[in-house]
Amino acid sequence: MPASPRKTAAKAQEVLKTLTRHQAQHEISIIKLSEQITSHTPSETRQRNSDASSSSLEGTTPAKLEADLAHYSELFSKLRFSYVEQVTKEKFIRAIVGDPPLIVSMQENLELEKHNLEAKAELKNLKQDVAKMVEELEHKARELTQKYETVQLETVRLEELPTKISGLQAQVAKLKAARATTDSNPEMNLPLVKTQHLVSRRQAEQQELTRELEALRSKLPRKRKEAERLEAELGPLETKRQNSSAAAREARRRKEAALGGVGDDLEQRARWWTASETILTHLLDTKN
C-alpha cells in the first residue's frame, strides 16, 4: 500500500534535516582542504610566498591550487638537483683534499654504478606506482565530485518537495470539492481502472463506426450508379403515366358530355385507360 502524502512529506523533511546537519558538520570546501595543508607550513615559509601563490587564502580556488602545485613541483625539482650537485661537489672535494686522499678503484665504481642502476630502476617503479595512484585518486575525486553535485541537486529537490506536495494536496482537495458539488455524470465518478475500461470500450466502438463508415463510402459509387440507372428507366414510365392520366381525364370528360352509344364506347375506353393508369402507378410505386 503506498504511503500517504503527509507521511511522504514528513519523511522528506526528516531526510532534508539529516542531510543539512551532516553537511554542516562535514563541510566540503577547497578552502577547508587547503587550510589543512597550509596550517602545517612554518610561519617563515608562509611569509615568503612564491609568485604563483602570492594571493591570500581567502581567494583560494581549484585553479590557483593547481598552479601552486605545479610551481612547487618545479621548485622542488630544482632544489633536489641543486642538493645533489652540492653534495657531489662536497664529496669530490673532500676525497681530493683529504689526508690520506680517498682513492676509488675501478671495481668500486662498477659496483657503485650497478647499485645506482638498481636504485634508478626501483625509483622508476616507485614513480610508476605513484603515477597510477595519482591517476586513481583523480578518478576517485571526479566520481566524488559528481556524487557531491548529485547530492546537492537532490537536496534542492528535497527542499522544494514539501511545497509541491502541499500544492498537490490543495489541488486534489479542490478537485474533490468540485466533483462533489457540480458533477452529475456518474461516469465521471468512476475509479481509474473502470475509467480505463470505459475509454477502451468507447475507442473500440469508435473504431467499429469508422470501419462501417469506410465500408459505406466504398459502396457509395455503386449505389449512385444504380440510382442513376433507375432514374433513367423511370423517365419513360413517368411520361407514359402522365399520358395515361391525361387520356383518362379526357375520357371522363367525354363521358360526361356524351349521349347514347357513343357515351358507352367512351366509358369502356375510360375504364381501360383507368385500369392502365392503376397498373402503371403500381409499377412506379414498386420501382420507387
mmCIF file of C-alpha atoms in Angstrom:
data_model
loop_
_atom_site.group_PDB
_atom_site.id
_atom_site.type_symbol
_atom_site.label_atom_id
_atom_site.label_comp_id
_atom_site.label_asym_id
_atom_site.label_seq_id
_atom_site.Cartn_x
_atom_site.Cartn_y
_atom_site.Cartn_z
ATOM 1 C CA MET A 1 0.000 0.000 0.000
ATOM 2 C CA PRO A 2 1.576 3.363 -0.977
ATOM 3 C CA ALA A 3 2.402 5.862 1.736
ATOM 4 C CA SER A 4 0.128 8.840 2.246
ATOM 5 C CA PRO A 5 1.239 12.308 1.049
ATOM 6 C CA ARG A 6 1.616 13.531 4.635
ATOM 7 C CA LYS A 7 3.936 10.649 5.520
ATOM 8 C CA THR A 8 5.928 11.263 2.339
ATOM 9 C CA ALA A 9 6.303 14.961 3.136
ATOM 10 C CA ALA A 10 7.314 14.213 6.733
ATOM 11 C CA LYS A 11 9.882 11.675 5.560
ATOM 12 C CA ALA A 12 11.288 14.142 3.001
ATOM 13 C CA GLN A 13 11.629 16.836 5.667
ATOM 14 C CA GLU A 14 13.366 14.386 8.008
ATOM 15 C CA VAL A 15 15.838 13.363 5.286
ATOM 16 C CA LEU A 16 16.468 17.021 4.438
ATOM 17 C CA LYS A 17 17.186 17.905 8.080
ATOM 18 C CA THR A 18 19.571 14.952 8.432
ATOM 19 C CA LEU A 19 21.387 15.896 5.234
ATOM 20 C CA THR A 20 21.656 19.563 6.264
ATOM 21 C CA ARG A 21 23.022 18.613 9.692
ATOM 22 C CA HIS A 22 25.554 16.265 8.122
ATOM 23 C CA GLN A 23 26.715 18.934 5.664
ATOM 24 C CA ALA A 24 27.067 21.452 8.495
ATOM 25 C CA GLN A 25 29.272 19.034 10.443
ATOM 26 C CA HIS A 26 31.309 17.889 7.423
ATOM 27 C CA GLU A 27 31.669 20.896 5.168
ATOM 28 C CA ILE A 28 33.477 20.111 1.902
ATOM 29 C CA SER A 29 35.379 23.072 0.511
ATOM 30 C CA ILE A 30 38.610 23.749 -1.341
ATOM 31 C CA ILE A 31 39.464 26.405 1.229
ATOM 32 C CA LYS A 32 38.941 23.940 4.097
ATOM 33 C CA LEU A 33 41.158 21.387 2.365
ATOM 34 C CA SER A 34 43.874 23.976 1.708
ATOM 35 C CA GLU A 35 43.822 25.073 5.359
ATOM 36 C CA GLN A 36 44.853 21.554 6.391
ATOM 37 C CA ILE A 37 47.913 21.850 4.148
ATOM 38 C CA THR A 38 48.877 25.433 4.920
ATOM 39 C CA SER A 39 48.349 25.001 8.671
ATOM 40 C CA HIS A 40 51.453 22.760 8.821
ATOM 41 C CA THR A 41 53.620 25.248 6.901
ATOM 42 C CA PRO A 42 56.121 27.211 9.060
ATOM 43 C CA SER A 43 55.434 30.882 9.508
ATOM 44 C CA GLU A 44 58.753 31.889 7.901
ATOM 45 C CA THR A 45 57.943 29.882 4.798
ATOM 46 C CA ARG A 46 54.476 31.350 4.638
ATOM 47 C CA GLN A 47 55.920 34.844 4.716
ATOM 48 C CA ARG A 48 57.986 34.059 1.604
ATOM 49 C CA ASN A 49 55.210 33.285 -0.777
ATOM 50 C CA SER A 50 56.062 32.434 -4.361
ATOM 51 C CA ASP A 51 54.753 34.238 -7.394
ATOM 52 C CA ALA A 52 52.163 31.528 -8.066
ATOM 53 C CA SER A 53 50.719 31.702 -4.535
ATOM 54 C CA SER A 54 51.064 35.391 -3.708
ATOM 55 C CA SER A 55 47.287 35.791 -3.279
ATOM 56 C CA SER A 56 45.669 35.298 0.103
ATOM 57 C CA LEU A 57 43.928 32.085 1.161
ATOM 58 C CA GLU A 58 40.615 33.860 1.116
ATOM 59 C CA GLY A 59 40.702 33.817 -2.693
ATOM 60 C CA THR A 60 41.810 30.191 -2.973
ATOM 61 C CA THR A 61 40.285 28.392 -5.928
ATOM 62 C CA PRO A 62 40.950 24.996 -7.573
ATOM 63 C CA ALA A 63 42.798 26.733 -10.429
ATOM 64 C CA LYS A 64 45.093 28.593 -8.000
ATOM 65 C CA LEU A 65 45.777 25.426 -6.031
ATOM 66 C CA GLU A 66 46.691 23.621 -9.245
ATOM 67 C CA ALA A 67 49.035 26.475 -10.227
ATOM 68 C CA ASP A 68 50.636 26.386 -6.762
ATOM 69 C CA LEU A 69 51.118 22.642 -7.025
ATOM 70 C CA ALA A 70 52.807 22.940 -10.423
ATOM 71 C CA HIS A 71 55.036 25.741 -9.130
ATOM 72 C CA TYR A 72 56.078 23.827 -6.037
ATOM 73 C CA SER A 73 56.757 20.672 -8.055
ATOM 74 C CA GLU A 74 59.082 22.599 -10.350
ATOM 75 C CA LEU A 75 60.714 24.315 -7.370
ATOM 76 C CA PHE A 76 61.331 21.035 -5.544
ATOM 77 C CA SER A 77 62.851 19.533 -8.705
ATOM 78 C CA LYS A 78 65.305 22.418 -8.918
ATOM 79 C CA LEU A 79 66.130 22.167 -5.206
ATOM 80 C CA ARG A 80 66.747 18.429 -5.490
ATOM 81 C CA PHE A 81 69.095 18.954 -8.453
ATOM 82 C CA SER A 82 70.954 21.689 -6.556
ATOM 83 C CA TYR A 83 71.211 19.478 -3.468
ATOM 84 C CA VAL A 84 72.605 16.525 -5.449
ATOM 85 C CA GLU A 85 75.071 18.836 -7.204
ATOM 86 C CA GLN A 86 76.300 20.376 -3.942
ATOM 87 C CA VAL A 87 76.636 17.019 -2.184
ATOM 88 C CA THR A 88 78.552 15.578 -5.138
ATOM 89 C CA LYS A 89 80.934 18.524 -5.235
ATOM 90 C CA GLU A 90 81.454 18.314 -1.500
ATOM 91 C CA LYS A 91 82.283 14.608 -1.611
ATOM 92 C CA PHE A 92 84.618 15.093 -4.560
ATOM 93 C CA ILE A 93 86.499 17.929 -2.860
ATOM 94 C CA ARG A 94 86.819 16.002 0.410
ATOM 95 C CA ALA A 95 88.110 12.989 -1.488
ATOM 96 C CA ILE A 96 90.816 15.132 -3.124
ATOM 97 C CA VAL A 97 91.966 17.227 -0.171
ATOM 98 C CA GLY A 98 91.575 14.512 2.440
ATOM 99 C CA ASP A 99 94.539 13.093 4.311
ATOM 100 C CA PRO A 100 95.048 10.498 3.090
ATOM 101 C CA PRO A 101 93.136 11.154 -0.171
ATOM 102 C CA LEU A 102 90.234 8.834 -0.976
ATOM 103 C CA ILE A 103 91.164 6.609 -3.883
ATOM 104 C CA VAL A 104 88.361 4.698 -5.567
ATOM 105 C CA SER A 105 89.157 1.672 -7.653
ATOM 106 C CA MET A 106 87.505 0.600 -10.915
ATOM 107 C CA GLN A 107 85.731 -2.276 -9.174
ATOM 108 C CA GLU A 108 84.201 0.061 -6.619
ATOM 109 C CA ASN A 109 82.998 2.325 -9.438
ATOM 110 C CA LEU A 110 81.412 -0.624 -11.204
ATOM 111 C CA GLU A 111 79.697 -1.773 -8.022
ATOM 112 C CA LEU A 112 78.520 1.769 -7.334
ATOM 113 C CA GLU A 113 77.219 2.103 -10.902
ATOM 114 C CA LYS A 114 75.415 -1.231 -10.545
ATOM 115 C CA HIS A 115 73.892 -0.054 -7.267
ATOM 116 C CA ASN A 116 72.844 3.208 -8.935
ATOM 117 C CA LEU A 117 71.164 1.313 -11.789
ATOM 118 C CA GLU A 118 69.234 -0.812 -9.289
ATOM 119 C CA ALA A 119 68.231 2.282 -7.331
ATOM 120 C CA LYS A 120 67.137 4.024 -10.537
ATOM 121 C CA ALA A 121 65.062 1.000 -11.571
ATOM 122 C CA GLU A 122 63.443 0.881 -8.136
ATOM 123 C CA LEU A 123 62.843 4.632 -8.270
ATOM 124 C CA LYS A 124 61.256 4.256 -11.724
ATOM 125 C CA ASN A 125 58.928 1.548 -10.419
ATOM 126 C CA LEU A 126 58.021 3.713 -7.457
ATOM 127 C CA LYS A 127 57.306 6.639 -9.779
ATOM 128 C CA GLN A 128 55.052 4.432 -11.903
ATOM 129 C CA ASP A 129 53.217 3.269 -8.787
ATOM 130 C CA VAL A 130 52.847 6.863 -7.645
ATOM 131 C CA ALA A 131 51.565 7.892 -11.105
ATOM 132 C CA LYS A 132 48.992 5.079 -11.024
ATOM 133 C CA MET A 133 47.984 6.079 -7.519
ATOM 134 C CA VAL A 134 47.603 9.714 -8.570
ATOM 135 C CA GLU A 135 45.507 8.669 -11.580
ATOM 136 C CA GLU A 136 43.275 6.532 -9.355
ATOM 137 C CA LEU A 137 42.939 9.394 -6.892
ATOM 138 C CA GLU A 138 41.993 11.800 -9.671
ATOM 139 C CA HIS A 139 39.399 9.336 -10.980
ATOM 140 C CA LYS A 140 38.035 8.849 -7.470
ATOM 141 C CA ALA A 141 37.968 12.612 -6.946
ATOM 142 C CA ARG A 142 35.926 13.093 -10.143
ATOM 143 C CA GLU A 143 33.487 10.414 -9.039
ATOM 144 C CA LEU A 144 33.146 12.014 -5.626
ATOM 145 C CA THR A 145 32.628 15.418 -7.262
ATOM 146 C CA GLN A 146 29.828 14.044 -9.425
ATOM 147 C CA LYS A 147 28.253 12.372 -6.412
ATOM 148 C CA TYR A 148 28.523 15.586 -4.427
ATOM 149 C CA GLU A 149 26.851 17.566 -7.229
ATOM 150 C CA THR A 150 24.104 14.925 -7.396
ATOM 151 C CA VAL A 151 23.585 15.199 -3.638
ATOM 152 C CA GLN A 152 23.375 18.983 -3.918
ATOM 153 C CA LEU A 153 20.790 18.700 -6.701
ATOM 154 C CA GLU A 154 18.752 16.164 -4.751
ATOM 155 C CA THR A 155 18.961 18.445 -1.710
ATOM 156 C CA VAL A 156 17.409 21.282 -3.714
ATOM 157 C CA ARG A 157 14.680 18.921 -4.897
ATOM 158 C CA LEU A 158 14.027 17.812 -1.327
ATOM 159 C CA GLU A 159 13.721 21.428 -0.255
ATOM 160 C CA GLU A 160 11.115 22.024 -2.991
ATOM 161 C CA LEU A 161 9.257 18.752 -2.333
ATOM 162 C CA PRO A 162 7.159 19.838 0.707
ATOM 163 C CA THR A 163 5.882 22.910 -1.163
ATOM 164 C CA LYS A 164 4.971 20.807 -4.199
ATOM 165 C CA ILE A 165 3.218 18.233 -2.011
ATOM 166 C CA SER A 166 1.194 20.960 -0.307
ATOM 167 C CA GLY A 167 0.204 22.415 -3.680
ATOM 168 C CA LEU A 168 -0.845 18.993 -4.984
ATOM 169 C CA GLN A 169 -2.856 18.295 -1.840
ATOM 170 C CA ALA A 170 -4.678 21.619 -2.238
ATOM 171 C CA GLN A 171 -5.350 20.851 -5.904
ATOM 172 C CA VAL A 172 -6.706 17.379 -5.039
ATOM 173 C CA ALA A 173 -8.990 18.842 -2.384
ATOM 174 C CA LYS A 174 -10.240 21.450 -4.862
ATOM 175 C CA LEU A 175 -10.979 18.813 -7.482
ATOM 176 C CA LYS A 176 -12.813 16.640 -4.957
ATOM 177 C CA ALA A 177 -14.947 19.591 -3.867
ATOM 178 C CA ALA A 178 -15.764 20.498 -7.478
ATOM 179 C CA ARG A 179 -16.699 16.900 -8.279
ATOM 180 C CA ALA A 180 -18.949 16.623 -5.223
ATOM 181 C CA THR A 181 -20.852 19.842 -5.968
ATOM 182 C CA THR A 182 -21.133 20.130 -9.750
ATOM 183 C CA ASP A 183 -20.632 16.672 -11.221
ATOM 184 C CA SER A 184 -23.887 14.912 -12.211
ATOM 185 C CA ASN A 185 -22.463 12.375 -14.668
ATOM 186 C CA PRO A 186 -21.917 9.007 -12.910
ATOM 187 C CA GLU A 187 -19.205 8.071 -15.397
ATOM 188 C CA MET A 188 -17.063 10.946 -14.126
ATOM 189 C CA ASN A 189 -17.007 9.352 -10.644
ATOM 190 C CA LEU A 190 -15.589 6.024 -11.777
ATOM 191 C CA PRO A 191 -12.251 4.832 -10.376
ATOM 192 C CA LEU A 192 -9.169 4.697 -12.555
ATOM 193 C CA VAL A 193 -9.462 1.034 -13.631
ATOM 194 C CA LYS A 194 -13.123 1.334 -14.634
ATOM 195 C CA THR A 195 -12.418 4.614 -16.391
ATOM 196 C CA GLN A 196 -9.678 2.950 -18.422
ATOM 197 C CA HIS A 197 -12.071 0.095 -19.349
ATOM 198 C CA LEU A 198 -14.722 2.631 -20.357
ATOM 199 C CA VAL A 199 -12.244 4.531 -22.505
ATOM 200 C CA SER A 200 -11.136 1.281 -24.154
ATOM 201 C CA ARG A 201 -14.750 0.355 -24.911
ATOM 202 C CA ARG A 202 -15.503 3.778 -26.353
ATOM 203 C CA GLN A 203 -12.397 3.605 -28.516
ATOM 204 C CA ALA A 204 -13.424 0.145 -29.786
ATOM 205 C CA GLU A 205 -16.898 1.483 -30.650
ATOM 206 C CA GLN A 206 -15.379 4.440 -32.436
ATOM 207 C CA GLN A 207 -13.128 2.139 -34.453
ATOM 208 C CA GLU A 208 -16.144 -0.047 -35.389
ATOM 209 C CA LEU A 209 -18.096 3.011 -36.547
ATOM 210 C CA THR A 210 -15.103 4.141 -38.551
ATOM 211 C CA ARG A 211 -14.923 0.756 -40.285
ATOM 212 C CA GLU A 212 -18.649 0.835 -41.075
ATOM 213 C CA LEU A 213 -18.327 4.362 -42.449
ATOM 214 C CA GLU A 214 -15.444 3.308 -44.678
ATOM 215 C CA ALA A 215 -17.498 0.339 -45.944
ATOM 216 C CA LEU A 216 -20.444 2.623 -46.761
ATOM 217 C CA ARG A 217 -18.141 5.054 -48.524
ATOM 218 C CA SER A 218 -16.791 2.223 -50.667
ATOM 219 C CA LYS A 219 -20.369 1.226 -51.636
ATOM 220 C CA LEU A 220 -21.426 4.795 -52.436
ATOM 221 C CA PRO A 221 -20.244 4.912 -56.113
ATOM 222 C CA ARG A 222 -22.058 1.674 -56.979
ATOM 223 C CA LYS A 223 -25.272 2.817 -55.284
ATOM 224 C CA ARG A 224 -25.033 6.134 -57.097
ATOM 225 C CA LYS A 225 -24.743 4.383 -60.453
ATOM 226 C CA GLU A 226 -27.776 2.219 -59.618
ATOM 227 C CA ALA A 227 -29.780 5.327 -58.694
ATOM 228 C CA GLU A 228 -28.827 6.973 -61.988
ATOM 229 C CA ARG A 229 -29.888 3.875 -63.907
ATOM 230 C CA LEU A 230 -33.244 3.728 -62.103
ATOM 231 C CA GLU A 231 -33.820 7.418 -62.792
ATOM 232 C CA ALA A 232 -33.140 6.788 -66.492
ATOM 233 C CA GLU A 233 -35.643 3.894 -66.502
ATOM 234 C CA LEU A 234 -38.162 5.914 -64.529
ATOM 235 C CA GLY A 235 -38.262 8.772 -67.067
ATOM 236 C CA PRO A 236 -40.169 6.915 -69.853
ATOM 237 C CA LEU A 237 -42.529 5.300 -67.339
ATOM 238 C CA GLU A 238 -43.309 8.675 -65.816
ATOM 239 C CA THR A 239 -44.067 10.072 -69.271
ATOM 240 C CA LYS A 240 -46.305 7.132 -70.031
ATOM 241 C CA ARG A 241 -48.117 7.555 -66.735
ATOM 242 C CA GLN A 242 -48.740 11.226 -67.412
ATOM 243 C CA ASN A 243 -50.115 10.419 -70.891
ATOM 244 C CA SER A 244 -52.408 7.761 -69.428
ATOM 245 C CA SER A 245 -53.669 10.171 -66.784
ATOM 246 C CA ALA A 246 -54.364 12.814 -69.412
ATOM 247 C CA ALA A 247 -56.207 10.271 -71.578
ATOM 248 C CA ALA A 248 -58.262 9.106 -68.611
ATOM 249 C CA ARG A 249 -59.251 12.643 -67.736
ATOM 250 C CA GLU A 250 -60.204 13.299 -71.341
ATOM 251 C CA ALA A 251 -62.290 10.116 -71.450
ATOM 252 C CA ARG A 252 -64.103 11.070 -68.269
ATOM 253 C CA ARG A 253 -64.873 14.487 -69.717
ATOM 254 C CA ARG A 254 -66.269 12.978 -72.891
ATOM 255 C CA LYS A 255 -68.319 10.508 -70.941
ATOM 256 C CA GLU A 256 -69.988 13.274 -69.014
ATOM 257 C CA ALA A 257 -70.691 15.206 -72.201
ATOM 258 C CA ALA A 258 -71.596 12.266 -74.470
ATOM 259 C CA LEU A 259 -75.072 10.892 -75.322
ATOM 260 C CA GLY A 260 -76.223 7.406 -76.381
ATOM 261 C CA GLY A 261 -73.967 4.664 -77.696
ATOM 262 C CA VAL A 262 -71.080 6.998 -78.196
ATOM 263 C CA GLY A 263 -71.036 7.558 -74.469
ATOM 264 C CA ASP A 264 -70.943 3.783 -73.784
ATOM 265 C CA ASP A 265 -67.940 3.403 -76.078
ATOM 266 C CA LEU A 266 -66.142 6.244 -74.376
ATOM 267 C CA GLU A 267 -66.997 4.742 -70.983
ATOM 268 C CA GLN A 268 -65.339 1.439 -71.948
ATOM 269 C CA ARG A 269 -62.294 3.263 -73.176
ATOM 270 C CA ALA A 270 -62.157 5.281 -69.979
ATOM 271 C CA ARG A 271 -62.308 2.118 -67.900
ATOM 272 C CA TRP A 272 -59.455 0.679 -69.920
ATOM 273 C CA TRP A 273 -57.368 3.825 -69.504
ATOM 274 C CA THR A 274 -58.102 3.878 -65.764
ATOM 275 C CA ALA A 275 -57.016 0.265 -65.382
ATOM 276 C CA SER A 276 -53.844 1.028 -67.338
ATOM 277 C CA GLU A 277 -53.150 4.038 -65.116
ATOM 278 C CA THR A 278 -53.636 1.933 -61.968
ATOM 279 C CA ILE A 279 -51.214 -0.735 -63.232
ATOM 280 C CA LEU A 280 -48.587 1.854 -64.198
ATOM 281 C CA THR A 281 -48.985 3.577 -60.818
ATOM 282 C CA HIS A 282 -48.386 0.300 -59.002
ATOM 283 C CA LEU A 283 -45.358 -0.332 -61.200
ATOM 284 C CA LEU A 284 -43.909 3.084 -60.493
ATOM 285 C CA ASP A 285 -44.502 2.707 -56.741
ATOM 286 C CA THR A 286 -42.683 -0.629 -56.820
ATOM 287 C CA LYS A 287 -39.702 0.944 -58.626
ATOM 288 C CA ASN A 288 -39.560 3.749 -56.075
#
